[in-house]
mmCIF file of C-alpha atoms in Angstrom:
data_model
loop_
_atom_site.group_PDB
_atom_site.id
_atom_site.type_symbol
_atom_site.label_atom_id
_atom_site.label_comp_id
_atom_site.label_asym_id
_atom_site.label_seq_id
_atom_site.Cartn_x
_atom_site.Cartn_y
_atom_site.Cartn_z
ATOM 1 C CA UNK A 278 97.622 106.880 108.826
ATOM 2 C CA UNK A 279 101.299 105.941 108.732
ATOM 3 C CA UNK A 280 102.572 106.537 112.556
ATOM 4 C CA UNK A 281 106.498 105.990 113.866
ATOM 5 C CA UNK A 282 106.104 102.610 115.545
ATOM 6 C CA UNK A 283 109.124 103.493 117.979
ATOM 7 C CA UNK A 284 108.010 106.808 118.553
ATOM 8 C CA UNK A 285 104.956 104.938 120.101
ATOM 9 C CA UNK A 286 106.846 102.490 121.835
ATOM 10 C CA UNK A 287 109.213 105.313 123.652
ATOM 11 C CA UNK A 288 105.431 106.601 124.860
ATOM 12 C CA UNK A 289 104.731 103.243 126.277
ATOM 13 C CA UNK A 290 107.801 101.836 128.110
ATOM 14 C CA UNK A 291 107.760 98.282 129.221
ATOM 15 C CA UNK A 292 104.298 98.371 128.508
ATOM 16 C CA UNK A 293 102.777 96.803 125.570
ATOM 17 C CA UNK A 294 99.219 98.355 125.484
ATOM 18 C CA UNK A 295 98.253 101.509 125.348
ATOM 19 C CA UNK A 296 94.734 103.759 125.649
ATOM 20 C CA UNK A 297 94.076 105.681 123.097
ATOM 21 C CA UNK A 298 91.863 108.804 123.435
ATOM 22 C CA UNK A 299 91.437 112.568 121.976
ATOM 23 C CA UNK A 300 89.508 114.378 119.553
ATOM 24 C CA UNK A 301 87.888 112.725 116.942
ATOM 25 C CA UNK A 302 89.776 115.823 114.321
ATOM 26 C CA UNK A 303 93.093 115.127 115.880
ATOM 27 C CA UNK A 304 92.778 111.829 114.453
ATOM 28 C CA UNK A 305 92.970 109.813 117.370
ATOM 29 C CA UNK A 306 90.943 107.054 115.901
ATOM 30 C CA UNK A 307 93.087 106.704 113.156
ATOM 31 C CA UNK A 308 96.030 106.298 115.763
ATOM 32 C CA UNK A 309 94.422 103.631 117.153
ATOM 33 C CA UNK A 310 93.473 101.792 114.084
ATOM 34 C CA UNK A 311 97.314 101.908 113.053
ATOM 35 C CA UNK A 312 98.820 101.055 116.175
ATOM 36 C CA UNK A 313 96.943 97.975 116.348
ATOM 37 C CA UNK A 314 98.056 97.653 112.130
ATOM 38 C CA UNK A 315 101.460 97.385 113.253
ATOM 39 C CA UNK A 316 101.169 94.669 116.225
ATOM 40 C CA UNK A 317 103.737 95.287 118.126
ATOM 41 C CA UNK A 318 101.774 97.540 121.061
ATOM 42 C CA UNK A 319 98.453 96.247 121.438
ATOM 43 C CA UNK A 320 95.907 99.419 121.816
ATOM 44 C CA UNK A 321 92.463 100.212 123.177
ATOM 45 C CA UNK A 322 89.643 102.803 122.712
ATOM 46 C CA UNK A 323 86.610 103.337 124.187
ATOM 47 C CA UNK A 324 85.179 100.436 122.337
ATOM 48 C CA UNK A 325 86.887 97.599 123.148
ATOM 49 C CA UNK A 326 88.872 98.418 126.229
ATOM 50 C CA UNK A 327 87.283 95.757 129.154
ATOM 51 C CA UNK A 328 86.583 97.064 132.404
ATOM 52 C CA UNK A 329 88.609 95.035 135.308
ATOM 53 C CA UNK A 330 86.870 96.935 138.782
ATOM 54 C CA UNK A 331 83.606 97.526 139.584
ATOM 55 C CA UNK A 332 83.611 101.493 139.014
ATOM 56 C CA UNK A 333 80.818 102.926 137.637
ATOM 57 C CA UNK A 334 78.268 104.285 139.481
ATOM 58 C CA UNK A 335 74.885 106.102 138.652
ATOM 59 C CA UNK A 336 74.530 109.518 139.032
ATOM 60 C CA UNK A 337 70.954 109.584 138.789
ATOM 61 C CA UNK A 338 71.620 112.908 135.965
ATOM 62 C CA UNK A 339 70.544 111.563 132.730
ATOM 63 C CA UNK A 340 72.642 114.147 131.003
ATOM 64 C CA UNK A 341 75.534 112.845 132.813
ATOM 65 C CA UNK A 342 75.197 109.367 132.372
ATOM 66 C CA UNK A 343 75.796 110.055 129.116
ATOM 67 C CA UNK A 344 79.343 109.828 129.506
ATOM 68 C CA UNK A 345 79.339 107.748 132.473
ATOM 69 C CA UNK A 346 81.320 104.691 129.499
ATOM 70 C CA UNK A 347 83.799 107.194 128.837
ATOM 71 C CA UNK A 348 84.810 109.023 131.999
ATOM 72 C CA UNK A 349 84.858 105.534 133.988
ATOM 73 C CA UNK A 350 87.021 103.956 132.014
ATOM 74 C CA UNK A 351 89.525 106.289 132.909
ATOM 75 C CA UNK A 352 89.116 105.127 136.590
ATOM 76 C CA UNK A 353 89.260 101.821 135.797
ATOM 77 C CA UNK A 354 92.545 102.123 133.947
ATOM 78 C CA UNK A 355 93.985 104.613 136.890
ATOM 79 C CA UNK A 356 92.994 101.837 139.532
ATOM 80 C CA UNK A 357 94.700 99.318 137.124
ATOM 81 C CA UNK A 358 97.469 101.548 137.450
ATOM 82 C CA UNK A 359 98.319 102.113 140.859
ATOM 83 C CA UNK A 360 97.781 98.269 141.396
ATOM 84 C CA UNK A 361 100.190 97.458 138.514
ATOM 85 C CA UNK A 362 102.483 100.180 140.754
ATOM 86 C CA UNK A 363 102.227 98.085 144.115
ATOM 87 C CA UNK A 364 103.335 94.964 141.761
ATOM 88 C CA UNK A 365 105.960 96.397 140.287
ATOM 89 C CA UNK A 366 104.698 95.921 136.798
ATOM 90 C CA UNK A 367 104.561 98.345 133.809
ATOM 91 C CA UNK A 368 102.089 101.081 133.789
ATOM 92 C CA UNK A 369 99.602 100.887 130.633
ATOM 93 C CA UNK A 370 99.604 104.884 129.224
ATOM 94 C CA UNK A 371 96.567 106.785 128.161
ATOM 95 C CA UNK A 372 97.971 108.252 125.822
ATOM 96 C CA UNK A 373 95.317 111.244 124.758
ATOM 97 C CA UNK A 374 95.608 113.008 121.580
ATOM 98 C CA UNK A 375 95.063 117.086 121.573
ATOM 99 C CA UNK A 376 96.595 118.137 119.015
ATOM 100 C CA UNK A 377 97.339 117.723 115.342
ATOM 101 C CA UNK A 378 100.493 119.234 113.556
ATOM 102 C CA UNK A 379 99.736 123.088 113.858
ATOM 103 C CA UNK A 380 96.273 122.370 114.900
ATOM 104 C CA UNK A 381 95.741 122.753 118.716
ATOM 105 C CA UNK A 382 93.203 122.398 121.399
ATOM 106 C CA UNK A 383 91.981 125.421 122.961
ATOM 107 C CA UNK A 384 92.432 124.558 126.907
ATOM 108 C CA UNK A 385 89.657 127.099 128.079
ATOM 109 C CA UNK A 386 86.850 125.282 126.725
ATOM 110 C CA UNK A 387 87.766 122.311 129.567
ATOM 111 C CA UNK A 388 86.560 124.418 132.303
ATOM 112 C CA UNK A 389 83.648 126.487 130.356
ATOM 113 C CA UNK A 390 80.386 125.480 131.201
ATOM 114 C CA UNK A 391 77.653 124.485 128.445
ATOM 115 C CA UNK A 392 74.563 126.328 127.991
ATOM 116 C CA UNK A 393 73.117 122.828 128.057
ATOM 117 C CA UNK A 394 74.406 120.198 130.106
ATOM 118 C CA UNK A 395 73.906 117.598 127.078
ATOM 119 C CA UNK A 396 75.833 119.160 124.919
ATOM 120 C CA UNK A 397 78.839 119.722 126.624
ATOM 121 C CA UNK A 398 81.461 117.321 124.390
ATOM 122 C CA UNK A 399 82.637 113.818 125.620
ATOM 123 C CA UNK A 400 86.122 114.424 125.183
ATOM 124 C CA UNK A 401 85.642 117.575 127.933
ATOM 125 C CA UNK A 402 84.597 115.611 130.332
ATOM 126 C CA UNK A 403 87.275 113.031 129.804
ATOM 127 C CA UNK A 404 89.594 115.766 130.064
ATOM 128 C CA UNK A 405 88.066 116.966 133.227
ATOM 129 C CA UNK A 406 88.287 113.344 134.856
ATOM 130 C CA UNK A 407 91.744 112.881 134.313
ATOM 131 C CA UNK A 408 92.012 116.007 136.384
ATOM 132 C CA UNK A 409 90.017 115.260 138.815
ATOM 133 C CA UNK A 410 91.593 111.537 139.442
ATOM 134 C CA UNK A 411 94.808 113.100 139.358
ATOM 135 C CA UNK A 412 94.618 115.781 141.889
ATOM 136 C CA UNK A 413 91.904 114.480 144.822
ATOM 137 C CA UNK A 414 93.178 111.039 145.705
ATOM 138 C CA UNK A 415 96.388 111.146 146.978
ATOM 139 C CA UNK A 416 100.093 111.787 146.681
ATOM 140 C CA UNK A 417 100.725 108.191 145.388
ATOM 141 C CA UNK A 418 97.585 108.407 142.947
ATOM 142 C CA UNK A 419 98.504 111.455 141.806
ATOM 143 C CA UNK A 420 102.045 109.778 140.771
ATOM 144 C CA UNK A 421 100.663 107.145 139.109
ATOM 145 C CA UNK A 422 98.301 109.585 136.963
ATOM 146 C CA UNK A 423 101.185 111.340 136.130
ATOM 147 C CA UNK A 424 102.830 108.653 134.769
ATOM 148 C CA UNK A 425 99.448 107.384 133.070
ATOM 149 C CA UNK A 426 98.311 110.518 131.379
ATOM 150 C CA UNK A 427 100.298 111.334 127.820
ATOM 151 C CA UNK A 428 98.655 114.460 126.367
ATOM 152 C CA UNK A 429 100.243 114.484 122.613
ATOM 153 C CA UNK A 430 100.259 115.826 119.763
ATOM 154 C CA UNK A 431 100.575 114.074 116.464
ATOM 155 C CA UNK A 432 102.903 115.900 114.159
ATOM 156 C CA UNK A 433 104.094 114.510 110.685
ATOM 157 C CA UNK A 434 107.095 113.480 109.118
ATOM 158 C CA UNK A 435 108.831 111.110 106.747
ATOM 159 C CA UNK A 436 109.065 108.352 109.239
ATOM 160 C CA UNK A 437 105.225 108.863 109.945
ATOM 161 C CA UNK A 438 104.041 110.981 112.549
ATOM 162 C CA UNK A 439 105.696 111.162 115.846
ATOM 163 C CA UNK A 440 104.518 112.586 119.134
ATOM 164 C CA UNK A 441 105.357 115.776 121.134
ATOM 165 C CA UNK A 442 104.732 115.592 124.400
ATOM 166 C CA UNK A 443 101.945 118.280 125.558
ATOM 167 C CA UNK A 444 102.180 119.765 129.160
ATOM 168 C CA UNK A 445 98.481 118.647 131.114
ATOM 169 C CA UNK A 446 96.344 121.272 130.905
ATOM 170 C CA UNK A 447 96.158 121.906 134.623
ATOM 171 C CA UNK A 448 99.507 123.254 135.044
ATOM 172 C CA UNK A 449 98.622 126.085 132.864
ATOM 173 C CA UNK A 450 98.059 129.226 135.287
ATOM 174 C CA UNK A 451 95.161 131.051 133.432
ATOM 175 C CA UNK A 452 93.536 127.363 133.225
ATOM 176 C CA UNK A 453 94.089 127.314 136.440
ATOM 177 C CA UNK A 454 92.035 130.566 137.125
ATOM 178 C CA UNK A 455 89.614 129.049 135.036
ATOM 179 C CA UNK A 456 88.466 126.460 136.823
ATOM 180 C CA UNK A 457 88.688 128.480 140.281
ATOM 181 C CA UNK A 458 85.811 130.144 138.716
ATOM 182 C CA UNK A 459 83.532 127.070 137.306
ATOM 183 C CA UNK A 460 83.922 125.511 140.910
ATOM 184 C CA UNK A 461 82.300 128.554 142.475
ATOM 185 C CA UNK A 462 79.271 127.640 140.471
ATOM 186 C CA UNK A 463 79.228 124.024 140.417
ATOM 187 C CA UNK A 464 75.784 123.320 140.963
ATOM 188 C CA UNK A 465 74.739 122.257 144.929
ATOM 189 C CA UNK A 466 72.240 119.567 146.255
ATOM 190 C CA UNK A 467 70.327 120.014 150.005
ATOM 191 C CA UNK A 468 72.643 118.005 152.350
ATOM 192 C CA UNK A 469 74.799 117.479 149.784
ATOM 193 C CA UNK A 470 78.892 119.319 149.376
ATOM 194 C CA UNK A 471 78.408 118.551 145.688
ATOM 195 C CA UNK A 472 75.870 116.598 143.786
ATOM 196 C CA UNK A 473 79.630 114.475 142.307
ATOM 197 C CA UNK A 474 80.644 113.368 144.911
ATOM 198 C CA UNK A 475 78.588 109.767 144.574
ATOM 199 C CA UNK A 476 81.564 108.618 142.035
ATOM 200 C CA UNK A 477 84.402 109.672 144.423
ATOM 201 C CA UNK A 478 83.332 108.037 147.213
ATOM 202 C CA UNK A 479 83.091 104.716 145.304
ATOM 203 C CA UNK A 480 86.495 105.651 143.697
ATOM 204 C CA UNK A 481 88.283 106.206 146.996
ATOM 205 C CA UNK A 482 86.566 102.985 148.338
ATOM 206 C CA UNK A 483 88.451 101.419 145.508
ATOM 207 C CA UNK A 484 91.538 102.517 146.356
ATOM 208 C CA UNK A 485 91.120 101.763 150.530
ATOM 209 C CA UNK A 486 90.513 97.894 149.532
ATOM 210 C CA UNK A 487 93.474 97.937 147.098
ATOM 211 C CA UNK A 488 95.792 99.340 149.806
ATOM 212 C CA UNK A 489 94.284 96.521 152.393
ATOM 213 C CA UNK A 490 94.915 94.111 150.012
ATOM 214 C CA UNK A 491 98.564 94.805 148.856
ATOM 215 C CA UNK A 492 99.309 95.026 153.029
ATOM 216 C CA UNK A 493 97.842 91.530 153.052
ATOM 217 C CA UNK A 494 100.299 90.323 150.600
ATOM 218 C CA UNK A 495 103.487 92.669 151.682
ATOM 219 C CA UNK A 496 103.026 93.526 155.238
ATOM 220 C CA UNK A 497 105.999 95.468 155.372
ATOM 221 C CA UNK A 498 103.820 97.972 153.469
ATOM 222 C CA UNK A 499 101.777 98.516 156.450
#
């Protein structure tokens, strides 16, 4: 795949890595593979992208854990993030490929439940956590997944292909309606709100010690 290098770049910032995710027939793979050809940005995939916080947690659903790799790298990165924020550093993108030319992703299958729970698509449920991360921890966290998240998609030209920008998923209204509905049937545990909750807990612990930590260092943060 021949990619524009600066149209990558103008993705990234001041940051010189990127994360690079999407569906496999978008091509993502071969995004990544050519990013890393050209040097300049050094980029990760599921693969090879090192966990720096202890974030995963076990769900204790087999069919889950699954994708446990997938979906908590995405926290990891996030938490990355919004310490990178408090320092004043560049953010590292996830940059997440949905599209390809005319070729695009249909949003409705994000929030559309599988008849079986194993087969319900890793790049869904990646989908679905970036959601998730970036609308139930808080105003700041929801910034910085803003300014994480870069849904794209790869369109060609004679420079190589370039991005356009692809509005999250979420802010679409009859996506929105969507996944009103699937939460009305997300799937309840005795003395439990909702059998998920075991990774947002650890999450939001994540985020508490980060705060206590940067007020340690900067106390005018208190």
């Amino acid at each position: 795949m021949k990619i524009d290098i600066e149209a990558v770049k103008a993705l990234c910032g001041n940051s010189k890595e990127a994360v690079i995710y999407g569906f496999n027939f978008y091509n993502y793979q071969q995004l990544y593979e050519a990013i890393n050809r050209d040097g300049s940005i050094k980029a990760y995939n599921s693969d090879d992208y090192e966990s720096k916080n202890d974030v995963m947690v076990n769900s204790g659903h087999s069919y889950s854990n699954l994708y446990n790799h997938f979906k908590f790298l995405i926290n990891d990165l996030l938490l990355e993030n919004y310490k990178r924020q408090q320092k004043g550093e560049p953010l590292v993108p996830l940059i997440f490929v949905v599209g390809l030319d005319n070729n695009r992703y249909d949003k409705s299958r994000i929030f559309e439940r599988a008849d079986d729970p194993s087969d319900k698509g890793v790049t869904l449920t990646e989908l679905r956590r970036c959601y998730k991360l970036a609308h139930e921890f808080g105003e700041e966290m929801t910034k910085v997944a803003g300014q994480t998240f870069k849904f794209v998609r790869l369109v060609s030209s004679d420079n190589g292909y370039q991005f356009e920008t692809v509005e999250p998923f979420w802010k679409d209204e009859q996506w929105q309606k969507g996944w009103e509905e699937r939460k009305k049937t997300t799937e309840k545990e005795m003395g439990s709100e909702n059998r998920n909750n075991f990774w947002r807990k650890k999450f939001q612990t994540l985020i508490d010690e980060t705060d206590e930590q940067h007020k340690k260092i900067d106390p005018s943060n208190s």
